[in-house]
mmCIF file of C-alpha atoms in Angstrom:
data_model
loop_
_atom_site.group_PDB
_atom_site.id
_atom_site.type_symbol
_atom_site.label_atom_id
_atom_site.label_comp_id
_atom_site.label_asym_id
_atom_site.label_seq_id
_atom_site.Cartn_x
_atom_site.Cartn_y
_atom_site.Cartn_z
ATOM 1 C CA MET B 15 0.000 0.000 0.000
ATOM 2 C CA LYS B 16 1.112 3.545 -0.625
ATOM 3 C CA ALA B 17 2.121 5.949 2.100
ATOM 4 C CA LEU B 18 -0.339 8.803 2.458
ATOM 5 C CA VAL B 19 1.316 12.154 1.721
ATOM 6 C CA LEU B 20 -0.435 14.867 3.725
ATOM 7 C CA LEU B 21 -0.648 18.611 3.319
ATOM 8 C CA PRO B 22 1.716 20.689 5.478
ATOM 9 C CA ASP B 23 -0.894 20.739 8.282
ATOM 10 C CA GLY B 24 -0.264 16.997 8.698
ATOM 11 C CA LEU B 25 -4.000 16.272 8.822
ATOM 12 C CA HIS B 26 -5.596 16.640 5.395
ATOM 13 C CA ILE B 27 -5.183 15.949 1.692
ATOM 14 C CA THR B 28 -6.976 17.376 -1.330
ATOM 15 C CA THR B 29 -9.127 15.660 -3.950
ATOM 16 C CA ARG B 30 -6.169 15.635 -6.371
ATOM 17 C CA MET B 31 -3.970 13.959 -3.744
ATOM 18 C CA VAL B 32 -6.664 11.341 -3.007
ATOM 19 C CA ALA B 33 -6.949 10.609 -6.733
ATOM 20 C CA ASP B 34 -3.148 10.254 -7.009
ATOM 21 C CA CYS B 35 -3.076 7.983 -3.983
ATOM 22 C CA PHE B 36 -5.669 5.599 -5.437
ATOM 23 C CA GLU B 37 -4.334 5.971 -8.994
ATOM 24 C CA VAL B 38 -7.654 7.169 -10.421
ATOM 25 C CA GLY B 39 -8.868 10.421 -11.922
ATOM 26 C CA GLU B 40 -10.367 13.247 -9.897
ATOM 27 C CA ARG B 41 -13.712 12.548 -11.598
ATOM 28 C CA ALA B 42 -13.858 9.121 -9.907
ATOM 29 C CA ILE B 43 -13.235 10.713 -6.512
ATOM 30 C CA ASN B 44 -15.780 13.456 -7.194
ATOM 31 C CA ALA B 45 -18.352 10.786 -8.165
ATOM 32 C CA VAL B 46 -17.781 8.960 -4.859
ATOM 33 C CA VAL B 47 -18.096 12.252 -2.973
ATOM 34 C CA HIS B 48 -21.285 13.107 -4.874
ATOM 35 C CA ARG B 49 -22.876 9.697 -4.073
ATOM 36 C CA HIS B 50 -21.746 9.514 -0.436
ATOM 37 C CA ARG B 51 -21.273 13.130 0.683
ATOM 38 C CA ALA B 52 -23.135 12.780 4.012
ATOM 39 C CA GLU B 53 -21.038 9.768 5.042
ATOM 40 C CA LEU B 54 -17.793 11.449 4.038
ATOM 41 C CA VAL B 55 -18.727 14.646 5.883
ATOM 42 C CA ASP B 56 -19.442 12.535 8.967
ATOM 43 C CA ASN B 57 -15.923 11.166 8.589
ATOM 44 C CA GLY B 58 -14.354 14.619 8.403
ATOM 45 C CA LEU B 59 -14.539 15.820 4.776
ATOM 46 C CA LYS B 60 -14.450 19.644 4.731
ATOM 47 C CA VAL B 61 -15.180 21.999 1.871
ATOM 48 C CA VAL B 62 -13.381 25.329 2.160
ATOM 49 C CA ARG B 63 -14.116 28.349 -0.007
ATOM 50 C CA ARG B 64 -12.133 31.419 -0.912
ATOM 51 C CA ASN B 65 -14.164 33.588 1.455
ATOM 52 C CA ALA B 66 -13.090 31.337 4.346
ATOM 53 C CA LYS B 67 -9.353 31.906 3.926
ATOM 54 C CA ALA B 68 -8.716 31.122 7.586
ATOM 55 C CA GLN B 69 -9.816 27.532 6.931
ATOM 56 C CA VAL B 70 -7.582 27.022 3.896
ATOM 57 C CA THR B 71 -4.566 24.944 4.681
ATOM 58 C CA PRO B 72 -1.181 26.197 3.458
ATOM 59 C CA GLY B 73 -0.230 24.389 0.269
ATOM 60 C CA CYS B 74 -3.865 23.805 -0.695
ATOM 61 C CA LYS B 75 -4.792 25.204 -4.097
ATOM 62 C CA LEU B 76 -8.359 26.372 -4.511
ATOM 63 C CA GLN B 77 -10.094 25.193 -7.667
ATOM 64 C CA PRO B 78 -12.845 26.940 -9.606
ATOM 65 C CA ASN B 79 -16.322 25.473 -9.225
ATOM 66 C CA SER B 80 -19.347 25.681 -11.527
ATOM 67 C CA ASN B 81 -20.702 28.784 -9.750
ATOM 68 C CA GLY B 82 -17.622 30.824 -10.579
ATOM 69 C CA GLY B 83 -16.353 30.668 -6.970
ATOM 70 C CA TRP B 84 -13.312 28.903 -5.618
ATOM 71 C CA ARG B 85 -13.277 25.923 -3.281
ATOM 72 C CA ALA B 86 -11.252 22.925 -2.106
ATOM 73 C CA GLU B 87 -12.218 19.667 -0.427
ATOM 74 C CA LEU B 88 -10.000 18.559 2.437
ATOM 75 C CA TYR B 89 -9.954 14.891 3.465
ATOM 76 C CA PRO B 90 -8.633 13.699 6.838
ATOM 77 C CA ARG B 91 -7.227 10.168 7.068
ATOM 78 C CA ARG B 92 -10.607 8.709 8.140
ATOM 79 C CA ALA B 93 -12.375 10.149 5.088
ATOM 80 C CA VAL B 94 -9.599 8.805 2.831
ATOM 81 C CA LEU B 95 -10.165 5.308 4.268
ATOM 82 C CA ASP B 96 -13.883 5.785 3.687
ATOM 83 C CA VAL B 97 -13.176 6.678 0.036
ATOM 84 C CA ALA B 98 -11.054 3.511 -0.221
ATOM 85 C CA MET B 99 -14.014 1.449 0.934
ATOM 86 C CA LEU B 100 -16.381 3.157 -1.515
ATOM 87 C CA LEU B 101 -14.119 3.323 -4.583
ATOM 88 C CA ARG B 102 -14.652 0.428 -7.005
ATOM 89 C CA ASP B 103 -12.123 0.652 -9.811
ATOM 90 C CA SER B 104 -8.842 1.119 -7.988
ATOM 91 C CA HIS B 105 -6.209 -1.514 -7.347
ATOM 92 C CA VAL B 106 -4.832 0.548 -4.446
ATOM 93 C CA ALA B 107 -8.313 0.895 -2.885
ATOM 94 C CA ARG B 108 -8.732 -2.901 -3.101
ATOM 95 C CA GLN B 109 -5.393 -3.307 -1.278
ATOM 96 C CA VAL B 110 -6.520 -0.863 1.429
ATOM 97 C CA ARG B 111 -9.812 -2.752 1.873
ATOM 98 C CA SER B 112 -7.935 -6.047 2.050
ATOM 99 C CA HIS B 113 -5.554 -4.618 4.648
ATOM 100 C CA LEU B 114 -8.447 -3.286 6.756
ATOM 101 C CA LEU B 115 -10.147 -6.684 6.629
ATOM 102 C CA ASP B 116 -6.885 -8.412 7.616
ATOM 103 C CA VAL B 117 -6.495 -6.066 10.589
ATOM 104 C CA GLU B 118 -10.093 -6.694 11.661
ATOM 105 C CA GLU B 119 -9.652 -10.457 11.310
ATOM 106 C CA ALA B 120 -6.420 -10.402 13.334
ATOM 107 C CA ALA B 121 -8.100 -8.363 16.059
ATOM 108 C CA ALA B 122 -10.959 -10.883 16.292
ATOM 109 C CA VAL B 123 -8.647 -13.864 16.938
ATOM 110 C CA PRO B 124 -8.171 -14.388 20.676
ATOM 111 C CA ILE B 125 -4.542 -14.487 21.709
ATOM 112 C CA GLY B 126 -3.563 -17.081 24.265
ATOM 113 C CA ARG B 127 -1.186 -16.549 27.159
ATOM 114 C CA ASP B 128 1.519 -18.616 25.452
ATOM 115 C CA ALA B 129 1.737 -16.149 22.547
ATOM 116 C CA PHE B 130 3.279 -13.589 24.910
ATOM 117 C CA LEU B 131 5.757 -15.924 26.579
ATOM 118 C CA THR B 132 9.280 -16.530 25.372
ATOM 119 C CA ALA B 133 10.547 -20.077 24.947
ATOM 120 C CA ALA B 134 12.501 -19.787 28.211
ATOM 121 C CA GLU B 135 9.411 -18.622 30.086
ATOM 122 C CA GLN B 136 7.388 -21.502 28.634
ATOM 123 C CA TRP B 137 10.140 -23.983 29.648
ATOM 124 C CA ILE B 138 10.189 -22.622 33.206
ATOM 125 C CA LEU B 139 6.402 -22.784 33.480
ATOM 126 C CA ALA B 140 6.405 -26.356 32.172
ATOM 127 C CA GLY B 141 8.706 -27.505 35.024
ATOM 128 C CA GLU B 142 8.653 -27.313 38.814
ATOM 129 C CA VAL B 143 7.802 -23.598 38.859
ATOM 130 C CA GLY B 144 4.789 -24.287 36.685
ATOM 131 C CA ASP B 145 3.669 -27.050 39.040
ATOM 132 C CA ARG B 146 3.950 -24.704 42.017
ATOM 133 C CA LEU B 147 2.023 -22.022 40.160
ATOM 134 C CA ALA B 148 -0.701 -24.554 39.348
ATOM 135 C CA VAL B 149 -0.974 -25.452 43.068
ATOM 136 C CA CYS B 150 -1.171 -21.734 43.953
ATOM 137 C CA GLU B 151 -3.837 -21.218 41.311
ATOM 138 C CA ARG B 152 -5.919 -24.085 42.751
ATOM 139 C CA MET B 153 -5.535 -22.593 46.247
ATOM 140 C CA VAL B 154 -6.666 -19.172 45.018
ATOM 141 C CA LEU B 155 -9.693 -20.729 43.325
ATOM 142 C CA ALA B 156 -10.546 -22.630 46.519
ATOM 143 C CA ASP B 157 -10.161 -19.430 48.558
ATOM 144 C CA ARG B 158 -12.475 -17.640 46.159
ATOM 145 C CA ALA B 159 -15.099 -20.355 46.672
ATOM 146 C CA VAL B 160 -14.794 -19.999 50.475
ATOM 147 C CA VAL B 161 -15.073 -16.206 50.253
ATOM 148 C CA ARG B 162 -18.109 -16.543 47.983
ATOM 149 C CA ALA B 163 -19.773 -18.935 50.486
ATOM 150 C CA MET B 164 -18.932 -16.613 53.406
ATOM 151 C CA SER B 165 -20.357 -13.666 51.504
ATOM 152 C CA ALA B 166 -23.592 -15.564 50.841
ATOM 153 C CA ARG B 167 -23.845 -16.557 54.524
ATOM 154 C CA LEU B 168 -23.212 -12.954 55.642
ATOM 155 C CA CYS B 169 -26.050 -11.812 53.378
ATOM 156 C CA GLU B 170 -28.343 -14.378 55.018
ATOM 157 C CA VAL B 171 -27.272 -13.241 58.521
ATOM 158 C CA ALA B 172 -27.851 -9.599 57.577
ATOM 159 C CA HIS B 173 -31.347 -10.510 56.342
ATOM 160 C CA ASP B 174 -32.064 -12.427 59.569
ATOM 161 C CA LEU B 175 -30.793 -9.507 61.656
ATOM 162 C CA ARG B 176 -33.083 -7.081 59.774
ATOM 163 C CA GLU B 177 -36.062 -9.338 60.437
ATOM 164 C CA LEU B 178 -35.087 -9.629 64.108
ATOM 165 C CA ARG B 179 -34.847 -5.837 64.443
ATOM 166 C CA GLU B 180 -38.282 -5.467 62.828
ATOM 167 C CA ASP B 181 -39.712 -8.039 65.286
ATOM 168 C CA VAL B 182 -38.144 -6.227 68.274
ATOM 169 C CA ALA B 183 -39.518 -2.899 67.036
ATOM 170 C CA GLU B 184 -42.966 -4.447 66.653
ATOM 171 C CA LEU B 185 -42.769 -5.899 70.190
ATOM 172 C CA ARG B 186 -41.781 -2.505 71.598
ATOM 173 C CA ARG B 187 -44.697 -0.837 69.832
ATOM 174 C CA GLY B 188 -47.037 -3.524 71.189
ATOM 175 C CA LEU B 189 -45.690 -3.108 74.718
ATOM 176 C CA GLY B 190 -46.049 0.651 74.397
ATOM 177 C CA ARG B 191 -49.699 0.296 73.361
ATOM 178 C CA LEU B 192 -50.285 -2.217 76.123
ATOM 179 C CA GLY B 193 -48.860 0.215 78.698
ATOM 180 C CA ALA B 194 -51.111 3.025 77.428
ATOM 181 C CA VAL B 195 -54.248 0.844 77.682
ATOM 182 C CA ARG B 196 -53.437 -0.702 81.070
ATOM 183 C CA PRO B 197 -56.047 0.226 83.695
ATOM 184 C CA ARG B 198 -54.950 2.009 86.839
ATOM 185 C CA ARG B 199 -56.053 -0.803 89.110
ATOM 186 C CA TRP B 200 -53.251 -2.949 87.783
ATOM 187 C CA SER B 201 -50.641 -0.441 88.726
ATOM 188 C CA PHE B 202 -48.268 -1.605 91.358
ATOM 189 C CA GLY B 203 -47.006 0.643 94.002
ATOM 190 C CA ARG B 204 -48.975 3.500 95.584
#
């Protein structure tokens, strides 16, 4: 795949540069932009006009448009990749699409622990050290099971304690009502 040559701002390229990159004419790029403008704008495509000189990147040549004005389209890297996915008749665009699919496929494959270990590390883990680590791993798993069981039991105790507190509160309310209703003849003392 070709290296992407950017404008001096290091962020954008023009329609002519996109066409050169994909080895097609500017008309092919303009057709893609015409068909998929909303998507490309979402991916960063900017149109700058002569009256917006502050937006024009140094090294970017404005081109005449059909209205007699001057404008340039600036593509960030994301929009260029979008053009590569939308462009049909370009060998370079096909290579870019293939590369993107390869990257996606590689990212989807789970990588095992052994892929990160050197041969020496694998040899050490296969021997006595590996056996000790396996024993430690089993102990940690057993400890986790005990902690999980203790946590479940603590939740049950907390629930029982809440119920007990509610029962005590209900008894106190009942005793309070009973004391308020109690006739005077039952009073002890004087």
